[in-house]
Amino acid sequence: MKIVDAKVIVTAPGRNFVTLKITTDEGLHGIGDATLNGRELAVAAYLNDHLIPCLIGRDAHQIEDIWQYLYKGAYWRGGPVTMSAIAAVDTALWDIKAKAAGLPLYQLLGGRSRSGVMVYGHANGRDIEETADEVDRFIELGYKAVRAQCGIPGLASTYGVSSDKLFYEPADADLPSENLWSTERYLDQVPKLFERLRSRFGFEPHLLHDAHHRLTPIEAARLGQSLEPYRLFWLEDSVPAENQEAWRTIRQHTVTPLAVGEIFNTVWQCRTLIEQELIDYVRTTVVHAGGITHLRRIATLADLHHVRTGCHGATDLSPVCMGAALHFDIWVPNFGIQEYMRHTPETDAVFPHDYRFDSGYLLPGETPGHGVDIDESLAAKYPYQRAYLPVNRLLDGTLTSW
Ligand code: KDG
Ligand code: MG
């Protein structure tokens, strides 16, 4: 089955998405997500200028060989642009293979390991009470797990808090907006938030929190300790992880479970964290880590070390990524949880899909492939709109991690 056409579709039904569509001489097509928030056109150009010319005429069934060809064959390995582009090709080819077999994708991975994929939603508010009311809303919607973020007194804005509650979108401006940050104020506020949430909701709902790369290891250790009474499902991205060994400090000081990995692209970026059992959940997902083919390798290594999966699922990952991730999640033996920020109705209309939410779980459908498609004529009505993630400064103006 030969690849006869591949094209990149950029569309912005409220936010930008990049999608690769591959067509074969047997008339089958598959799609893959290639969205990299704030750097979308770099991946589109990488696909158009460098990968697509190498794909035409290849056997669409040779997923592994094509993956190796694009990864090793480039000489320049890894990085978010390269790996998102490879992921798009890989996801589209898995979609095609499953369609050719007449099976939902999870059957090709090894079949179901569970009946549904537990997901967590995003509750946020300007203060503790508003966040608590939002957690309540998610529990009412049936969620078993909720991530909670809240405003910090004295800071005008902070990561994870938005006016648009269900559809939070971080890429919020034509050029990067600037936020101000104070770790001291944050470390005072977060334990109060979770104390309130546990006193209002008890210990039944799973609660999660994302520190979004803003702390040092010893600050993260202190936060982890102060959150221990509230038994979080995980504390995410407390410290940037370029220096994987640095996570040992956090690990030695707290039993709060640790998650990291949404910005990783390869297994090499989490190898030490996994092999030395410094984390509990790896957040890498299909689109930014080389597709199903490479994500599966990360999960297999993680399984040897008691690390479970917790795929990134923010709204900047398209429904195509979510659909593929759900097939991965329903199969992967060491599944932990799946993030699920709802897409807007406009986005869902551009990407018709067969997955559905039921009582805190997402359920992949039984359609052959990964179950997500793109309505190209609708997509064409939403042209690309430049949008950036914010940048972050300390109170004295020093640029810091966002
Ligand atoms: O584009 C950046 C977002 O995907 C990221 O800020 C979301 O941290 C995030 C999360 O946990 O969903
Ligand atoms: Mg995160």
CSV table of C-alpha atoms and ligand atoms in Angstrom, one decimal:
chain,number,residue,atom,x,y,z
A,1,MET,CA,0.0,0.0,0.0
A,2,LYS,CA,1.8,3.1,-1.3
A,3,ILE,CA,1.7,6.6,0.1
A,4,VAL,CA,0.5,8.8,-2.9
A,5,ASP,CA,-0.3,12.1,-1.1
A,6,ALA,CA,0.5,13.9,2.1
A,7,LYS,CA,-0.7,17.4,3.0
A,8,VAL,CA,-0.5,19.7,6.0
A,9,ILE,CA,-3.7,21.4,7.1
A,10,VAL,CA,-3.4,24.5,9.4
A,11,THR,CA,-6.7,25.6,10.9
A,12,ALA,CA,-7.6,27.9,13.9
A,13,PRO,CA,-11.2,27.2,15.1
A,14,GLY,CA,-10.5,29.3,18.2
A,15,ARG,CA,-6.8,28.2,18.4
A,16,ASN,CA,-4.3,26.9,15.9
A,17,PHE,CA,-4.0,23.2,15.0
A,18,VAL,CA,-1.7,21.6,12.5
A,19,THR,CA,-2.8,18.3,11.0
A,20,LEU,CA,-1.1,15.9,8.5
A,21,LYS,CA,-3.3,13.9,6.2
A,22,ILE,CA,-1.7,11.0,4.3
A,23,THR,CA,-3.5,9.2,1.5
A,24,THR,CA,-2.6,5.8,-0.1
A,25,ASP,CA,-3.1,4.2,-3.5
A,26,GLU,CA,-5.8,2.0,-1.9
A,27,GLY,CA,-7.9,5.1,-1.2
A,28,LEU,CA,-7.3,5.0,2.6
A,29,HIS,CA,-6.3,8.1,4.4
A,30,GLY,CA,-5.0,8.6,7.9
A,31,ILE,CA,-4.4,11.8,10.0
A,32,GLY,CA,-1.9,12.8,12.6
A,33,ASP,CA,-1.7,15.9,15.0
A,34,ALA,CA,1.4,18.1,14.5
A,35,THR,CA,0.4,21.0,16.7
A,36,LEU,CA,3.2,22.7,18.7
A,37,ASN,CA,1.7,25.6,20.7
A,38,GLY,CA,3.2,28.9,19.6
A,39,ARG,CA,5.5,27.3,17.1
A,40,GLU,CA,2.9,25.8,14.8
A,41,LEU,CA,4.3,27.0,11.4
A,42,ALA,CA,7.7,25.6,12.2
A,43,VAL,CA,6.3,22.1,12.3
A,44,ALA,CA,4.1,22.7,9.2
A,45,ALA,CA,7.3,23.9,7.3
A,46,TYR,CA,9.3,20.9,8.5
A,47,LEU,CA,6.6,18.5,7.2
A,48,ASN,CA,6.1,20.3,3.9
A,49,ASP,CA,9.7,21.1,3.1
A,50,HIS,CA,11.5,18.1,4.6
A,51,LEU,CA,9.4,15.1,5.4
A,52,ILE,CA,6.6,14.9,2.8
A,53,PRO,CA,9.0,14.7,-0.2
A,54,CYS,CA,10.5,11.6,1.5
A,55,LEU,CA,7.2,9.9,2.1
A,56,ILE,CA,5.7,9.7,-1.4
A,57,GLY,CA,5.9,6.2,-2.8
A,58,ARG,CA,6.8,4.5,0.5
A,59,ASP,CA,4.9,1.5,1.8
A,60,ALA,CA,2.4,2.9,4.3
A,61,HIS,CA,2.5,-0.4,6.3
A,62,GLN,CA,6.2,0.1,7.2
A,63,ILE,CA,5.6,2.2,10.2
A,64,GLU,CA,8.7,1.3,12.1
A,65,ASP,CA,11.0,1.6,9.1
A,66,ILE,CA,9.6,5.0,8.3
A,67,TRP,CA,9.9,6.1,11.9
A,68,GLN,CA,13.6,5.1,11.9
A,69,TYR,CA,14.2,6.7,8.5
A,70,LEU,CA,12.8,10.0,9.7
A,71,TYR,CA,14.5,9.9,13.1
A,72,LYS,CA,18.0,8.5,12.4
A,73,GLY,CA,17.9,9.5,8.7
A,74,ALA,CA,17.8,13.2,9.5
A,75,TYR,CA,21.1,13.0,11.4
A,76,TRP,CA,19.8,15.8,13.7
A,77,ARG,CA,17.9,14.0,16.3
A,78,GLY,CA,15.1,15.0,18.6
A,79,GLY,CA,13.6,18.3,19.6
A,80,PRO,CA,10.0,19.4,19.7
A,81,VAL,CA,9.7,20.4,16.0
A,82,THR,CA,11.2,17.3,14.6
A,83,MET,CA,9.5,14.9,17.0
A,84,SER,CA,6.0,16.6,16.5
A,85,ALA,CA,6.5,16.2,12.7
A,86,ILE,CA,7.5,12.5,13.1
A,87,ALA,CA,4.6,12.0,15.4
A,88,ALA,CA,2.2,13.3,12.8
A,89,VAL,CA,3.5,10.9,10.2
A,90,ASP,CA,3.5,8.0,12.7
A,91,THR,CA,-0.1,8.7,14.0
A,92,ALA,CA,-1.4,8.9,10.4
A,93,LEU,CA,0.2,5.6,9.5
A,94,TRP,CA,-1.2,3.8,12.5
A,95,ASP,CA,-4.6,5.2,11.6
A,96,ILE,CA,-4.2,3.8,8.1
A,97,LYS,CA,-2.9,0.4,9.2
A,98,ALA,CA,-5.9,0.1,11.6
A,99,LYS,CA,-8.3,1.1,8.9
A,100,ALA,CA,-6.7,-1.4,6.5
A,101,ALA,CA,-7.2,-4.1,9.2
A,102,GLY,CA,-10.8,-2.9,9.8
A,103,LEU,CA,-10.0,-2.6,13.5
A,104,PRO,CA,-9.9,0.2,16.1
A,105,LEU,CA,-6.3,1.1,16.7
A,106,TYR,CA,-6.1,-0.2,20.2
A,107,GLN,CA,-6.6,-3.8,18.9
A,108,LEU,CA,-3.3,-3.5,16.9
A,109,LEU,CA,-1.5,-2.4,20.1
A,110,GLY,CA,-2.6,-5.5,22.0
A,111,GLY,CA,-6.3,-4.9,22.8
A,112,ARG,CA,-8.1,-3.5,25.8
A,113,SER,CA,-6.5,-3.6,29.2
A,114,ARG,CA,-9.4,-1.7,30.9
A,115,SER,CA,-13.0,-0.7,30.2
A,116,GLY,CA,-12.4,3.1,30.2
A,117,VAL,CA,-9.7,5.8,30.5
A,118,MET,CA,-9.9,7.8,33.7
A,119,VAL,CA,-9.4,11.5,33.0
A,120,TYR,CA,-8.9,14.6,35.0
A,121,GLY,CA,-10.4,18.0,34.3
A,122,HIS,CA,-9.1,21.5,35.1
A,123,ALA,CA,-10.7,23.5,37.8
A,124,ASN,CA,-9.4,27.0,38.3
A,125,GLY,CA,-10.5,30.2,40.1
A,126,ARG,CA,-9.2,33.6,41.0
A,127,ASP,CA,-9.2,32.6,44.7
A,128,ILE,CA,-9.6,29.5,46.8
A,129,GLU,CA,-13.4,29.6,47.0
A,130,GLU,CA,-13.9,30.1,43.3
A,131,THR,CA,-11.5,27.2,42.6
A,132,ALA,CA,-13.5,25.1,45.1
A,133,ASP,CA,-16.7,25.9,43.3
A,134,GLU,CA,-15.1,24.9,40.1
A,135,VAL,CA,-13.9,21.6,41.6
A,136,ASP,CA,-17.5,21.0,42.6
A,137,ARG,CA,-18.6,21.6,39.0
A,138,PHE,CA,-16.3,19.0,37.7
A,139,ILE,CA,-17.4,16.5,40.4
A,140,GLU,CA,-21.0,17.2,39.4
A,141,LEU,CA,-20.0,16.5,35.7
A,142,GLY,CA,-18.9,13.0,36.9
A,143,TYR,CA,-15.1,13.5,37.0
A,144,LYS,CA,-13.3,11.2,39.4
A,145,ALA,CA,-10.1,13.4,39.2
A,146,VAL,CA,-9.7,17.1,39.1
A,147,ARG,CA,-6.6,19.4,38.8
A,148,ALA,CA,-6.9,22.5,40.9
A,149,GLN,CA,-5.2,25.8,40.3
A,150,CYS,CA,-5.9,29.1,41.9
A,151,GLY,CA,-4.9,32.8,41.8
A,152,ILE,CA,-2.1,33.9,44.1
A,153,PRO,CA,-2.8,37.0,46.3
A,154,GLY,CA,-0.7,39.9,45.0
A,155,LEU,CA,-0.1,38.5,41.5
A,156,ALA,CA,-2.3,39.8,38.7
A,157,SER,CA,-2.4,36.4,36.8
A,158,THR,CA,-0.8,33.0,37.1
A,159,TYR,CA,-0.6,29.8,35.2
A,160,GLY,CA,-3.7,27.8,35.0
A,161,VAL,CA,-6.2,30.5,36.0
A,162,SER,CA,-8.4,31.9,33.3
A,163,SER,CA,-11.8,33.6,32.8
A,164,ASP,CA,-12.9,30.9,30.4
A,165,LYS,CA,-13.3,28.0,32.7
A,166,LEU,CA,-14.0,24.9,30.6
A,167,PHE,CA,-11.9,25.8,27.6
A,168,TYR,CA,-8.8,27.4,29.2
A,169,GLU,CA,-6.3,28.5,26.4
A,170,PRO,CA,-2.8,29.5,27.4
A,171,ALA,CA,-1.7,31.0,24.1
A,172,ASP,CA,-3.4,34.2,24.8
A,173,ALA,CA,-1.9,37.0,22.7
A,174,ASP,CA,-0.6,38.0,19.3
A,175,LEU,CA,2.8,38.6,20.9
A,176,PRO,CA,3.7,37.0,24.3
A,177,SER,CA,1.9,38.6,27.2
A,178,GLU,CA,4.0,39.1,30.4
A,179,ASN,CA,3.1,37.6,33.8
A,180,LEU,CA,4.7,38.3,37.2
A,181,TRP,CA,5.7,35.5,39.5
A,182,SER,CA,6.6,35.1,43.2
A,183,THR,CA,7.5,31.6,44.5
A,184,GLU,CA,7.1,32.8,48.1
A,185,ARG,CA,3.5,33.9,47.6
A,186,TYR,CA,2.7,30.7,45.7
A,187,LEU,CA,4.2,28.4,48.3
A,188,ASP,CA,2.0,30.0,50.9
A,189,GLN,CA,-1.2,29.7,48.9
A,190,VAL,CA,-1.2,26.2,47.5
A,191,PRO,CA,-1.4,24.2,50.8
A,192,LYS,CA,-4.3,26.5,51.8
A,193,LEU,CA,-6.1,25.6,48.6
A,194,PHE,CA,-5.8,21.9,49.1
A,195,GLU,CA,-6.7,22.1,52.8
A,196,ARG,CA,-9.9,23.8,51.8
A,197,LEU,CA,-10.6,21.3,49.0
A,198,ARG,CA,-10.2,18.2,51.3
A,199,SER,CA,-12.3,19.8,54.0
A,200,ARG,CA,-15.1,20.4,51.4
A,201,PHE,CA,-14.9,17.3,49.3
A,202,GLY,CA,-13.2,14.7,51.5
A,203,PHE,CA,-10.6,12.2,50.1
A,204,GLU,CA,-12.7,10.5,47.5
A,205,PRO,CA,-12.0,12.7,44.5
A,206,HIS,CA,-8.4,12.5,43.1
A,207,LEU,CA,-6.8,16.0,43.3
A,208,LEU,CA,-3.9,17.1,41.1
A,209,HIS,CA,-1.8,20.2,40.8
A,210,ASP,CA,0.6,21.6,38.2
A,211,ALA,CA,3.5,23.9,39.4
A,212,HIS,CA,4.4,24.5,35.7
A,213,HIS,CA,8.2,24.3,36.0
A,214,ARG,CA,8.5,27.3,38.5
A,215,LEU,CA,10.3,25.9,41.5
A,216,THR,CA,13.8,24.7,42.5
A,217,PRO,CA,14.2,21.2,43.8
A,218,ILE,CA,14.3,22.3,47.5
A,219,GLU,CA,11.2,24.5,47.0
A,220,ALA,CA,9.5,21.6,45.3
A,221,ALA,CA,10.5,19.3,48.2
A,222,ARG,CA,8.9,21.8,50.6
A,223,LEU,CA,5.7,22.1,48.6
A,224,GLY,CA,5.5,18.3,48.3
A,225,GLN,CA,5.9,18.0,52.1
A,226,SER,CA,3.3,20.6,52.8
A,227,LEU,CA,0.8,18.9,50.5
A,228,GLU,CA,1.3,15.4,52.0
A,229,PRO,CA,-1.8,15.7,54.4
A,230,TYR,CA,-4.0,16.3,51.4
A,231,ARG,CA,-2.8,13.2,49.5
A,232,LEU,CA,-2.6,14.5,45.9
A,233,PHE,CA,-2.8,12.1,43.0
A,234,TRP,CA,0.3,14.0,41.7
A,235,LEU,CA,2.3,17.2,41.8
A,236,GLU,CA,3.2,18.0,38.2
A,237,ASP,CA,6.2,19.8,36.7
A,238,SER,CA,7.4,21.2,40.0
A,239,VAL,CA,10.9,21.7,38.6
A,240,PRO,CA,12.2,21.9,35.0
A,241,ALA,CA,13.7,18.5,34.1
A,242,GLU,CA,16.6,19.2,31.8
A,243,ASN,CA,18.7,18.1,34.8
A,244,GLN,CA,17.1,14.8,35.6
A,245,GLU,CA,19.3,14.0,38.6
A,246,ALA,CA,18.0,17.2,40.3
A,247,TRP,CA,14.7,15.4,41.0
A,248,ARG,CA,16.4,13.2,43.6
A,249,THR,CA,16.3,16.1,46.1
A,250,ILE,CA,12.5,16.3,45.7
A,251,ARG,CA,12.2,12.5,45.9
A,252,GLN,CA,14.2,12.2,49.1
A,253,HIS,CA,12.0,14.7,50.9
A,254,THR,CA,8.5,13.9,50.1
A,255,VAL,CA,6.0,11.1,49.4
A,256,THR,CA,3.7,13.3,47.3
A,257,PRO,CA,3.6,11.5,43.9
A,258,LEU,CA,5.5,13.3,41.2
A,259,ALA,CA,4.7,13.8,37.5
A,260,VAL,CA,6.7,15.3,34.7
A,261,GLY,CA,7.2,15.0,30.9
A,262,GLU,CA,4.7,17.0,28.9
A,263,ILE,CA,7.5,18.8,27.1
A,264,PHE,CA,9.7,15.8,26.6
A,265,ASN,CA,10.3,14.5,23.0
A,266,THR,CA,12.2,11.3,23.5
A,267,VAL,CA,12.8,8.5,26.0
A,268,TRP,CA,16.3,9.9,26.6
A,269,GLN,CA,14.8,13.0,28.3
A,270,CYS,CA,13.1,10.8,30.9
A,271,ARG,CA,15.5,7.8,31.1
A,272,THR,CA,17.2,8.8,34.4
A,273,LEU,CA,14.0,9.9,36.0
A,274,ILE,CA,12.4,6.6,35.1
A,275,GLU,CA,15.4,4.2,35.7
A,276,GLN,CA,16.2,5.8,39.1
A,277,GLU,CA,12.6,5.8,40.0
A,278,LEU,CA,12.5,9.6,40.7
A,279,ILE,CA,9.0,10.0,39.4
A,280,ASP,CA,5.6,8.3,39.5
A,281,TYR,CA,4.0,9.4,36.3
A,282,VAL,CA,5.4,10.3,32.9
A,283,ARG,CA,3.3,12.9,31.1
A,284,THR,CA,4.6,12.5,27.5
A,285,THR,CA,2.0,12.1,24.8
A,286,VAL,CA,1.6,11.1,21.2
A,287,VAL,CA,2.1,14.4,19.4
A,288,HIS,CA,5.3,15.8,21.0
A,289,ALA,CA,7.1,12.5,21.5
A,290,GLY,CA,7.3,10.9,18.1
A,291,GLY,CA,3.8,9.3,17.9
A,292,ILE,CA,2.5,5.9,19.1
A,293,THR,CA,5.7,4.2,18.1
A,294,HIS,CA,8.0,6.1,20.4
A,295,LEU,CA,5.5,6.7,23.2
A,296,ARG,CA,5.1,3.0,23.5
A,297,ARG,CA,8.9,2.6,24.1
A,298,ILE,CA,8.7,5.2,26.9
A,299,ALA,CA,5.8,3.4,28.5
A,300,THR,CA,7.5,0.1,28.3
A,301,LEU,CA,10.6,1.4,30.0
A,302,ALA,CA,8.4,3.1,32.6
A,303,ASP,CA,6.6,-0.1,33.3
A,304,LEU,CA,9.8,-1.7,34.5
A,305,HIS,CA,10.2,1.0,37.1
A,306,HIS,CA,6.7,1.3,38.6
A,307,VAL,CA,6.1,4.6,36.6
A,308,ARG,CA,2.7,5.0,35.2
A,309,THR,CA,1.4,7.1,32.2
A,310,GLY,CA,-0.4,10.4,32.5
A,311,CYS,CA,-0.6,11.7,29.0
A,312,HIS,CA,-0.7,15.5,28.4
A,313,GLY,CA,-4.1,16.5,27.1
A,314,ALA,CA,-4.4,20.3,27.1
A,315,THR,CA,-6.5,22.0,24.5
A,316,ASP,CA,-3.5,22.8,22.4
A,317,LEU,CA,-3.2,19.1,21.5
A,318,SER,CA,-5.9,18.5,18.9
A,319,PRO,CA,-8.7,15.9,19.0
A,320,VAL,CA,-6.5,13.9,16.7
A,321,CYS,CA,-3.9,13.6,19.4
A,322,MET,CA,-6.6,12.9,22.0
A,323,GLY,CA,-8.1,10.1,19.8
A,324,ALA,CA,-4.8,8.4,19.3
A,325,ALA,CA,-3.9,8.8,23.0
A,326,LEU,CA,-7.1,7.1,24.1
A,327,HIS,CA,-6.3,4.1,22.0
A,328,PHE,CA,-2.9,4.0,23.6
A,329,ASP,CA,-4.4,4.6,27.1
A,330,ILE,CA,-7.0,1.8,26.8
A,331,TRP,CA,-4.2,-0.6,26.0
A,332,VAL,CA,-1.1,0.5,27.9
A,333,PRO,CA,-0.6,-1.9,30.9
A,334,ASN,CA,0.9,0.8,33.2
A,335,PHE,CA,-1.8,3.4,32.6
A,336,GLY,CA,-2.2,6.0,35.3
A,337,ILE,CA,-4.6,8.8,34.1
A,338,GLN,CA,-5.3,10.9,31.0
A,339,GLU,CA,-5.6,14.7,31.1
A,340,TYR,CA,-8.7,16.0,29.4
A,341,MET,CA,-9.3,19.7,28.8
A,342,ARG,CA,-12.4,19.9,26.7
A,343,HIS,CA,-12.2,21.3,23.2
A,344,THR,CA,-14.6,23.9,22.1
A,345,PRO,CA,-17.7,23.0,19.9
A,346,GLU,CA,-16.0,24.8,17.0
A,347,THR,CA,-12.9,22.6,17.3
A,348,ASP,CA,-15.0,19.4,17.8
A,349,ALA,CA,-16.9,20.3,14.6
A,350,VAL,CA,-13.6,20.5,12.6
A,351,PHE,CA,-12.4,17.2,14.0
A,352,PRO,CA,-15.4,14.8,14.1
A,353,HIS,CA,-14.5,11.9,16.4
A,354,ASP,CA,-16.0,8.8,18.0
A,355,TYR,CA,-14.6,9.1,21.5
A,356,ARG,CA,-16.9,10.1,24.3
A,357,PHE,CA,-17.0,11.1,28.0
A,358,ASP,CA,-19.0,9.1,30.4
A,359,SER,CA,-18.9,9.4,34.2
A,360,GLY,CA,-15.3,10.5,34.6
A,361,TYR,CA,-13.9,8.2,31.8
A,362,LEU,CA,-13.2,8.7,28.1
A,363,LEU,CA,-14.1,5.8,25.9
A,364,PRO,CA,-12.5,5.4,22.5
A,365,GLY,CA,-14.9,4.2,19.8
A,366,GLU,CA,-14.9,1.1,17.7
A,367,THR,CA,-14.4,2.8,14.3
A,368,PRO,CA,-11.5,1.4,12.4
A,369,GLY,CA,-8.4,3.6,12.9
A,370,HIS,CA,-8.1,6.1,15.7
A,371,GLY,CA,-11.6,7.4,15.2
A,372,VAL,CA,-10.8,11.0,14.4
A,373,ASP,CA,-11.1,12.8,11.1
A,374,ILE,CA,-10.9,16.3,9.8
A,375,ASP,CA,-13.6,18.3,7.9
A,376,GLU,CA,-11.4,20.1,5.4
A,377,SER,CA,-13.9,22.5,4.1
A,378,LEU,CA,-14.8,23.6,7.6
A,379,ALA,CA,-11.1,23.8,8.6
A,380,ALA,CA,-10.5,26.1,5.6
A,381,LYS,CA,-12.9,28.7,7.1
A,382,TYR,CA,-10.5,29.2,10.1
A,383,PRO,CA,-7.2,30.6,8.9
A,384,TYR,CA,-4.0,30.6,11.0
A,385,GLN,CA,-3.9,33.3,13.7
A,386,ARG,CA,-0.6,34.1,15.3
A,387,ALA,CA,-0.7,33.3,19.1
A,388,TYR,CA,2.0,32.9,21.7
A,389,LEU,CA,2.3,31.4,25.2
A,390,PRO,CA,3.0,34.1,27.8
A,391,VAL,CA,6.4,34.7,29.3
A,392,ASN,CA,7.0,35.0,33.0
A,393,ARG,CA,9.1,37.5,35.1
A,394,LEU,CA,10.1,37.7,38.8
A,395,LEU,CA,8.9,40.7,40.7
A,396,ASP,CA,12.3,42.4,39.9
A,397,GLY,CA,11.9,41.8,36.2
A,398,THR,CA,14.1,38.8,35.8
A,399,LEU,CA,12.8,36.4,33.1
A,400,THR,CA,11.9,33.0,34.6
A,401,SER,CA,10.2,29.8,33.5
A,402,TRP,CA,6.5,30.1,32.5
B,1,KDG,O1,1.0,24.7,25.4
B,1,KDG,C1,1.3,24.6,26.8
B,1,KDG,C2,0.2,23.9,27.5
B,1,KDG,O2,0.0,22.6,26.9
B,1,KDG,C3,0.6,23.6,28.9
B,1,KDG,O3,0.8,24.9,29.6
B,1,KDG,C4,-0.5,22.9,29.6
B,1,KDG,O4,0.8,22.4,31.5
B,1,KDG,C5,-0.1,22.2,30.8
B,1,KDG,C6,-1.0,21.1,31.3
B,1,KDG,O5,-0.6,20.4,32.2
B,1,KDG,O6,-2.0,20.8,30.6
B,2,MG,MG,1.4,20.8,32.8
